[in-house]
Amino acid sequence: MIASPCEWVDLPQSYMEPILVKYVTGYGFQVRFSTELVGVKREAGGRFLCTLRDDITRAEYQVRAKYVFGADGGRSKVARDLDFPFTESPSLGRAINVLLRADLDHLMASGVRQAQLHTVVQANSQTKLGRFGGAPIMRLIRPWTQWLLVCMAPPVAGPKGPFDGLTPQSPELLDYVRELIGDDSVHVDIERVDPWVLRDVVAERCSS
């Protein structure tokens, strides 16, 4: 706080995005949900022709735009369609996001902590950690009851990853979370699980 130019705030994406959407729509911007970018082409004169699909009706339509932004990483549809060059390395492994509810107020020093990103290491764990990794990250969403658990595992041979088949009801996942917390009296409710792949992908340029 001493070196910060502004007051400290922790605002996760799930709470920040509704604030941003409310703000921009109040200034006349149109925001479309359940819409997929199917393709984008550069036209003469520098504009872009975008083909969009409504994921509810499955209807496709086209929009011309002065600017197109691809804020979706190395698999960006915008960047790929407009032939942005990428430097790619082999996969670094698999990961999974686990959104859960667990009241950990009694473990958080009366809520005075300022750092809300925790690496959890259980040196004496009895769980077979190979599937979930030995040092997951607990990311605070809401003090101190909602958390995002990020587990990472090294690459494995074959098409299936270490987290394939896991659901919020998987007993091994519930047991793993309880063991990480270290307090069997805490009720754990897993809301969703989202597997993903760790990639080393860098765009050689970021604008055109």
Tab-separated table of N, CA and C in Angstrom, residues 8 10 100-118 138-148 181 186-187:
chain	number	residue	atom	x	y	z
A	8	TRP	N	-6.061	-0.182	-2.787
A	8	TRP	CA	-6.029	-1.586	-3.191
A	8	TRP	C	-7.439	-2.136	-3.357
A	10	ASP	N	-9.508	-5.899	-4.969
A	10	ASP	CA	-9.440	-7.216	-5.606
A	10	ASP	C	-10.803	-7.463	-6.236
A	100	LEU	N	-15.407	-23.333	-6.282
A	100	LEU	CA	-15.984	-24.005	-5.114
A	100	LEU	C	-16.376	-22.999	-4.043
A	101	ARG	N	-17.252	-23.456	-3.168
A	101	ARG	CA	-17.630	-22.688	-1.989
A	101	ARG	C	-17.195	-23.445	-0.739
A	102	ALA	N	-16.497	-22.733	0.126
A	102	ALA	CA	-16.051	-23.287	1.405
A	102	ALA	C	-15.756	-22.109	2.322
A	103	ASP	N	-16.373	-22.074	3.477
A	103	ASP	CA	-16.192	-20.969	4.416
A	103	ASP	C	-14.881	-21.166	5.177
A	104	LEU	N	-13.866	-20.370	4.799
A	104	LEU	CA	-12.539	-20.488	5.413
A	104	LEU	C	-12.202	-19.270	6.262
A	105	ASP	N	-13.212	-18.578	6.745
A	105	ASP	CA	-12.978	-17.372	7.537
A	105	ASP	C	-12.103	-17.658	8.757
A	106	HIS	N	-12.288	-18.818	9.387
A	106	HIS	CA	-11.525	-19.136	10.594
A	106	HIS	C	-10.057	-19.429	10.301
A	107	LEU	N	-9.709	-19.580	9.007
A	107	LEU	CA	-8.314	-19.848	8.640
A	107	LEU	C	-7.613	-18.618	8.072
A	108	MET	N	-8.318	-17.512	7.926
A	108	MET	CA	-7.778	-16.368	7.193
A	108	MET	C	-7.415	-15.188	8.086
A	109	ALA	N	-7.046	-15.451	9.335
A	109	ALA	CA	-6.556	-14.407	10.245
A	109	ALA	C	-7.527	-13.232	10.337
A	110	SER	N	-8.817	-13.569	10.566
A	110	SER	CA	-9.856	-12.554	10.769
A	110	SER	C	-10.039	-11.635	9.565
A	111	GLY	N	-9.663	-12.090	8.387
A	111	GLY	CA	-9.940	-11.336	7.172
A	111	GLY	C	-9.058	-10.129	6.947
A	112	VAL	N	-7.875	-10.082	7.552
A	112	VAL	CA	-7.025	-8.900	7.399
A	112	VAL	C	-5.967	-9.087	6.313
A	113	ARG	N	-5.934	-10.228	5.681
A	113	ARG	CA	-4.909	-10.469	4.670
A	113	ARG	C	-5.146	-9.591	3.444
A	114	GLN	N	-4.043	-9.160	2.813
A	114	GLN	CA	-4.126	-8.353	1.607
A	114	GLN	C	-3.799	-9.163	0.356
A	115	ALA	N	-3.156	-10.301	0.505
A	115	ALA	CA	-2.805	-11.143	-0.638
A	115	ALA	C	-3.857	-12.239	-0.775
A	116	GLN	N	-4.499	-12.292	-1.940
A	116	GLN	CA	-5.612	-13.221	-2.096
A	116	GLN	C	-5.284	-14.367	-3.061
A	117	LEU	N	-4.007	-14.567	-3.332
A	117	LEU	CA	-3.573	-15.655	-4.199
A	117	LEU	C	-2.639	-16.534	-3.389
A	118	HIS	N	-3.048	-17.782	-3.154
A	118	HIS	CA	-2.314	-18.650	-2.242
A	118	HIS	C	-1.887	-19.934	-2.953
A	138	MET	N	-4.974	-21.449	-4.773
A	138	MET	CA	-6.306	-21.071	-4.316
A	138	MET	C	-6.475	-19.571	-4.538
A	139	ARG	N	-7.410	-19.211	-5.410
A	139	ARG	CA	-7.657	-17.809	-5.748
A	139	ARG	C	-8.965	-17.364	-5.110
A	140	LEU	N	-8.902	-16.330	-4.284
A	140	LEU	CA	-10.105	-15.831	-3.635
A	140	LEU	C	-11.055	-15.202	-4.657
A	141	ILE	N	-12.338	-15.545	-4.575
A	141	ILE	CA	-13.372	-14.895	-5.368
A	141	ILE	C	-14.210	-13.977	-4.479
A	142	ARG	N	-14.683	-14.512	-3.353
A	142	ARG	CA	-15.429	-13.733	-2.375
A	142	ARG	C	-14.950	-14.102	-0.970
A	143	PRO	N	-14.605	-13.074	-0.157
A	143	PRO	CA	-14.094	-13.361	1.199
A	143	PRO	C	-15.210	-13.960	2.065
A	144	TRP	N	-14.911	-14.983	2.728
A	144	TRP	CA	-13.865	-15.992	2.519
A	144	TRP	C	-14.564	-17.297	2.176
A	145	THR	N	-15.546	-17.191	1.269
A	145	THR	CA	-16.444	-18.321	1.050
A	145	THR	C	-16.401	-18.895	-0.363
A	146	GLN	N	-15.933	-18.128	-1.347
A	146	GLN	CA	-15.904	-18.622	-2.727
A	146	GLN	C	-14.474	-18.566	-3.238
A	147	TRP	N	-14.029	-19.671	-3.861
A	147	TRP	CA	-12.632	-19.815	-4.253
A	147	TRP	C	-12.534	-20.439	-5.633
A	148	LEU	N	-11.419	-20.131	-6.301
A	148	LEU	CA	-11.070	-20.805	-7.548
A	148	LEU	C	-9.793	-21.592	-7.296
A	181	ILE	N	-7.595	-28.197	2.271
A	181	ILE	CA	-8.044	-27.279	3.316
A	181	ILE	C	-7.517	-27.708	4.670
A	186	VAL	N	-15.148	-28.323	7.502
A	186	VAL	CA	-15.568	-27.335	6.501
A	186	VAL	C	-16.390	-28.019	5.411
A	187	HIS	N	-17.590	-27.491	5.167
A	187	HIS	CA	-18.420	-28.025	4.093
A	187	HIS	C	-17.934	-27.483	2.753
